[in-house]
XYZ file of C-alpha atoms in Angstrom:
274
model
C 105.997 124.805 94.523
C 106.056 126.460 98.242
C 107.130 123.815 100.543
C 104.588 124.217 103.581
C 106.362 124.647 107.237
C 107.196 121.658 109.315
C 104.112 120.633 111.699
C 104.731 120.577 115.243
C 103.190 119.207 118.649
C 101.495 122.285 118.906
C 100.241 121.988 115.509
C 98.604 118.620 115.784
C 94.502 118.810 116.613
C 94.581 115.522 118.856
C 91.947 113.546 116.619
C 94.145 110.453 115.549
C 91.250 108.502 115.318
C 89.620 110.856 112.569
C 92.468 111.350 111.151
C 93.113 107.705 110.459
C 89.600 107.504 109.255
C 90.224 109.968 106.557
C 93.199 108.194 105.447
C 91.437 105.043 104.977
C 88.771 107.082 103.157
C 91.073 108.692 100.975
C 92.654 105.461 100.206
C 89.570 104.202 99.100
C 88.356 107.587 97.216
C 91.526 106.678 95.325
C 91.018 103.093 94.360
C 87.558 103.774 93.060
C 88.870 106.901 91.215
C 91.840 104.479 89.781
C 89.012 101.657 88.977
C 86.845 104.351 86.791
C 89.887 106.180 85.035
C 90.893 102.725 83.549
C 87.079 102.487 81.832
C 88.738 104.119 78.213
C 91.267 100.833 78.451
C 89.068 98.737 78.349
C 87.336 100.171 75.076
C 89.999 100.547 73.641
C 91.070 96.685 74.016
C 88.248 94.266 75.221
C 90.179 91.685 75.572
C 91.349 93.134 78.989
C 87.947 91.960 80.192
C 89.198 88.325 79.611
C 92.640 88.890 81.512
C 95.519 90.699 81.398
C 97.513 87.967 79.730
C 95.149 88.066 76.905
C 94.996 92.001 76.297
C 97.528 93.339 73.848
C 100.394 95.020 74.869
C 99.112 98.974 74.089
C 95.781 97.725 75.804
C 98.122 96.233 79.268
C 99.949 99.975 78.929
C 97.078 102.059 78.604
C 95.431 100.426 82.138
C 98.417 100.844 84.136
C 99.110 104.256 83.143
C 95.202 105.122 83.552
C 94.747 103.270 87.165
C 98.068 105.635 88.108
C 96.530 108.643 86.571
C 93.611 108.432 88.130
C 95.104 108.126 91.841
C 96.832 110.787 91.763
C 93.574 112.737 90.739
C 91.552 111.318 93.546
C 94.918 113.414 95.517
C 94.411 116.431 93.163
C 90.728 116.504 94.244
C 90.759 115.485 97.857
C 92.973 118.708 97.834
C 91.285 121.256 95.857
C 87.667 119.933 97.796
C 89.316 120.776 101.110
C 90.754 123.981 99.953
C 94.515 123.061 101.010
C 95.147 123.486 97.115
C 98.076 122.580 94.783
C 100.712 124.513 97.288
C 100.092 121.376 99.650
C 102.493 119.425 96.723
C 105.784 119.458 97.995
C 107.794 119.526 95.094
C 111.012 121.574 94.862
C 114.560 121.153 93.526
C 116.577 118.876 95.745
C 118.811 119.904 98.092
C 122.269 118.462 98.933
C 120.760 116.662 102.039
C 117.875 115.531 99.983
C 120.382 113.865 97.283
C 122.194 112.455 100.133
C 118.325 111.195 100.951
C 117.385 110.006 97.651
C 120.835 108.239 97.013
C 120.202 106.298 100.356
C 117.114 105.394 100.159
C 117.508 103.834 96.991
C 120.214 101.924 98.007
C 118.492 101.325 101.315
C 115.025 99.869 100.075
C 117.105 97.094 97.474
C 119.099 96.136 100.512
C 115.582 95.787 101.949
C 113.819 93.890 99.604
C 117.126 91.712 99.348
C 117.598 90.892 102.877
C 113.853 90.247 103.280
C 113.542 87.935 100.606
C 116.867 85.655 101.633
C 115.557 85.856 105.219
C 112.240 84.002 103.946
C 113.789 81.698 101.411
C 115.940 80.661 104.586
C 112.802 80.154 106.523
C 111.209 78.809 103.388
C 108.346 81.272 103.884
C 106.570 81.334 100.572
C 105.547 84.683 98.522
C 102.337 85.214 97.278
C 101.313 85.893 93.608
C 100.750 89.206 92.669
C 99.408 90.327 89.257
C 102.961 91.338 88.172
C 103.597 88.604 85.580
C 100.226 88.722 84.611
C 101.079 91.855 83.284
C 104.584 91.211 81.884
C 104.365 87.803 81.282
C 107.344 86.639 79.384
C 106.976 89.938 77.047
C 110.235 91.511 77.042
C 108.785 94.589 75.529
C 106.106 94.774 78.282
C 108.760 94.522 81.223
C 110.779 97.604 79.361
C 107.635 99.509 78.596
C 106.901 98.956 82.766
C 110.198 100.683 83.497
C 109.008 103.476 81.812
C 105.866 103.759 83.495
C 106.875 103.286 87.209
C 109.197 106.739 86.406
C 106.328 108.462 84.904
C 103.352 107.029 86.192
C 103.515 104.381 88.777
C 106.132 105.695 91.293
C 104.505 109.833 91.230
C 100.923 108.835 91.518
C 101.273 106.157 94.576
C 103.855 108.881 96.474
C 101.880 111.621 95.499
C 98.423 110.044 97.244
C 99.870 108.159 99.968
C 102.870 110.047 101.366
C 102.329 113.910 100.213
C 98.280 113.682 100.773
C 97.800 110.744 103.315
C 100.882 110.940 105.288
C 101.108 114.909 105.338
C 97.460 114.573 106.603
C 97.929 112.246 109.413
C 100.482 115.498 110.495
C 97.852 116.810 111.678
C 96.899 113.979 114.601
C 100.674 112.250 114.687
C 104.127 112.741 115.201
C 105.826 112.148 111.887
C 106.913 108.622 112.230
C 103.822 107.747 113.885
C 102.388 109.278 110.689
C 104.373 107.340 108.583
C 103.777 103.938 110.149
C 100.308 104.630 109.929
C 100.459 105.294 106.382
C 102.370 101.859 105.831
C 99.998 99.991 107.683
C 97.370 101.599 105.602
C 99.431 101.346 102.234
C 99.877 97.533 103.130
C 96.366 96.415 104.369
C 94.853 97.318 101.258
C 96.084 94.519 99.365
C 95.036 92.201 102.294
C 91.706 90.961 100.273
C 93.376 90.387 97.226
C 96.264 87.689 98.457
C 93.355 86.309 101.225
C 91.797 84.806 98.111
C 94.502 82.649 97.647
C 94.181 81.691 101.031
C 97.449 81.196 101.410
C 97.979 83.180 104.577
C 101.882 82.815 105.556
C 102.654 83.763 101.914
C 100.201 86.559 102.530
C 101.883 87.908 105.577
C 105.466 87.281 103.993
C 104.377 89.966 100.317
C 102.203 92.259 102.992
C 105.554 92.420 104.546
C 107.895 93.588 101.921
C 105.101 96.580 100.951
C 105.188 97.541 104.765
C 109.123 98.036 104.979
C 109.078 99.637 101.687
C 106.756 102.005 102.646
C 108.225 102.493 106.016
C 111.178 103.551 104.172
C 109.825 105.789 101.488
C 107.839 107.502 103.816
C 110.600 107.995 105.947
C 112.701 109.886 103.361
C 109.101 111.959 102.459
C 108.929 112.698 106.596
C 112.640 113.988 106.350
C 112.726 115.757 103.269
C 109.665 117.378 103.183
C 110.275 116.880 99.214
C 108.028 114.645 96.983
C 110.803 113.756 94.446
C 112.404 112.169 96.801
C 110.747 109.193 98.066
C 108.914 108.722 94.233
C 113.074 108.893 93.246
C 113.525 106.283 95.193
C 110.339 104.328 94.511
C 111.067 104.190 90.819
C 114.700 103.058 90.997
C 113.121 99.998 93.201
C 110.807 99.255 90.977
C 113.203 99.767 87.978
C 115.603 97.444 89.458
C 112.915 94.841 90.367
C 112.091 94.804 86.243
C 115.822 95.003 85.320
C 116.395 91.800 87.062
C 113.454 90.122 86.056
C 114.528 91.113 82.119
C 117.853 89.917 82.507
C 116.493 86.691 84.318
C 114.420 86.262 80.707
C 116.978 87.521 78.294
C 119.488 84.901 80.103
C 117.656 81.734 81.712
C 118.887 82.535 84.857
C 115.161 82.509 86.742
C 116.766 79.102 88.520
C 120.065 80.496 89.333
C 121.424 81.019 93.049
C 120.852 82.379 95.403
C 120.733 86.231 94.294
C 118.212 86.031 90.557
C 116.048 83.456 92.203
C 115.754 85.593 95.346
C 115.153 88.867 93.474
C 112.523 87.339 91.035
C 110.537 85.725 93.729
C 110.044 89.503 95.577
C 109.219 90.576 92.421
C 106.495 88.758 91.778
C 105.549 89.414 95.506
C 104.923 92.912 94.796
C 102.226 94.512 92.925
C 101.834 97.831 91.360
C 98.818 98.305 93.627
């Protein structure tokens, strides 16, 4: 699709306040609009009522690939509603600089999420539980069917909603990395009530953490690219990686081996799928 200009200083209204209001509203437009799209999920298996670890693994699917859908249709309608339209997506073929993007970031965000995690097992800083092995349990089928739908479903939706509709709207009232941090802080706060109930508030700041640099980072490469394939690229190989390890780490015992597995696995589980 037609890749909009670049926004400038001249182009910005000078209403950060209102802008960061509708950013937080459109975060929350898209929870509730994730929240209702998973209702058919939960007909189709009840037992999802019960638990995740109870539901089969279709029902498990179906949810995640609902809750995803439905995001990135609270971003289809937040854009149609305000007339900006479906030529606000920036999607086009990437360019040499944009591979050289993509490739970088990928890299850049396992270094991240490698570095992090040794830094806090150093400190022993603990990681909060996320509902990731809720979902995936021990089911080797269930961490290979989650590759598939952080390519397809996971990855496009969240970098579609909070980078190409929430960060490209902040434009408007920030510079771009002002934008961008914004965004992260935004992107990371929203989890905030779900790891406060475990009340385990160092972990808490330690997970809260790893979601802010990996959103830093993802909507850095959006901010520079002006491309949506490029941070979701980059998104899904993370997330791909994160489940490749943690399948290996079942196939082959090695969830107590050091210091790299046991590292890896416990950022894993640090990180939900939102």
């Amino acid at each position: 699709m037609e890749t909009p200009s670049r926004s400038t200083d001249t182009d910005r209204d000078g209403a950060p306040l209102r802008s960061t209001l509708v950013a937080i509203g459109l975060t929350v437009f898209g929870l509730l609009v994730a929240e209702f799209s998973t209702l058919p999920a939960f007909l189709y298996d009840p037992a999802l009522l019960e638990g995740l670890g109870d539901a089969s693994v279709e029902g498990r699917a179906l949810l995640l690939i609902l809750n995803f859908v439905g995001m990135a249709l609270a971003g289809v309608i937040y854009l149609v509603a305000t007339g900006r339209g479906l030529s606000w997506i920036d999607l086009h073929v990437p360019t040499r600089n944009d591979w050289k993007y993509l490739i970088g970031g990928s890299i850049g965000t396992i270094v991240f999420l490698y570095v992090v995690s040794l830094l806090f097992t150093l400190l022993n800083v603990p990681a909060a539980e996320s509902n990731v092995m809720d979902i995936v349990g021990e089911d080797q089928t269930m961490i290979l069917i989650m590759i598939f739908i952080v390519f397809f479903f996971n990855a496009p939706a969240e970098e579609f909603l909070f980078r190409n509709v929430i960060q490209k709207r902040l434009y408007a009232a920030f510079t771009r990395m002002h934008a961008v941090i914004v965004t992260s802080v935004i992107f990371a706060l929203v989890h905030l009530p779900m790891y406060l109930l475990t009340g385990e508030l160092v972990a808490t700041f330690a997970s809260l953490t790893i979601m802010f640099g990996g959103s830093v980072i993802f909507g850095y490469l959006y901010a520079k690219t002006d491309n949506l394939l490029v941070p979701t690229a980059a998104h899904a190989a993370l997330n791909a990686f994160q489940f490749a390890i943690l399948y290996l780490a079942i196939e082959f015992e090695i969830e107590d081996a050091e210091p790299a597995p046991s590292i890896l696995l416990e950022a894993i589980t640090a990180v939900p799928l939102l």
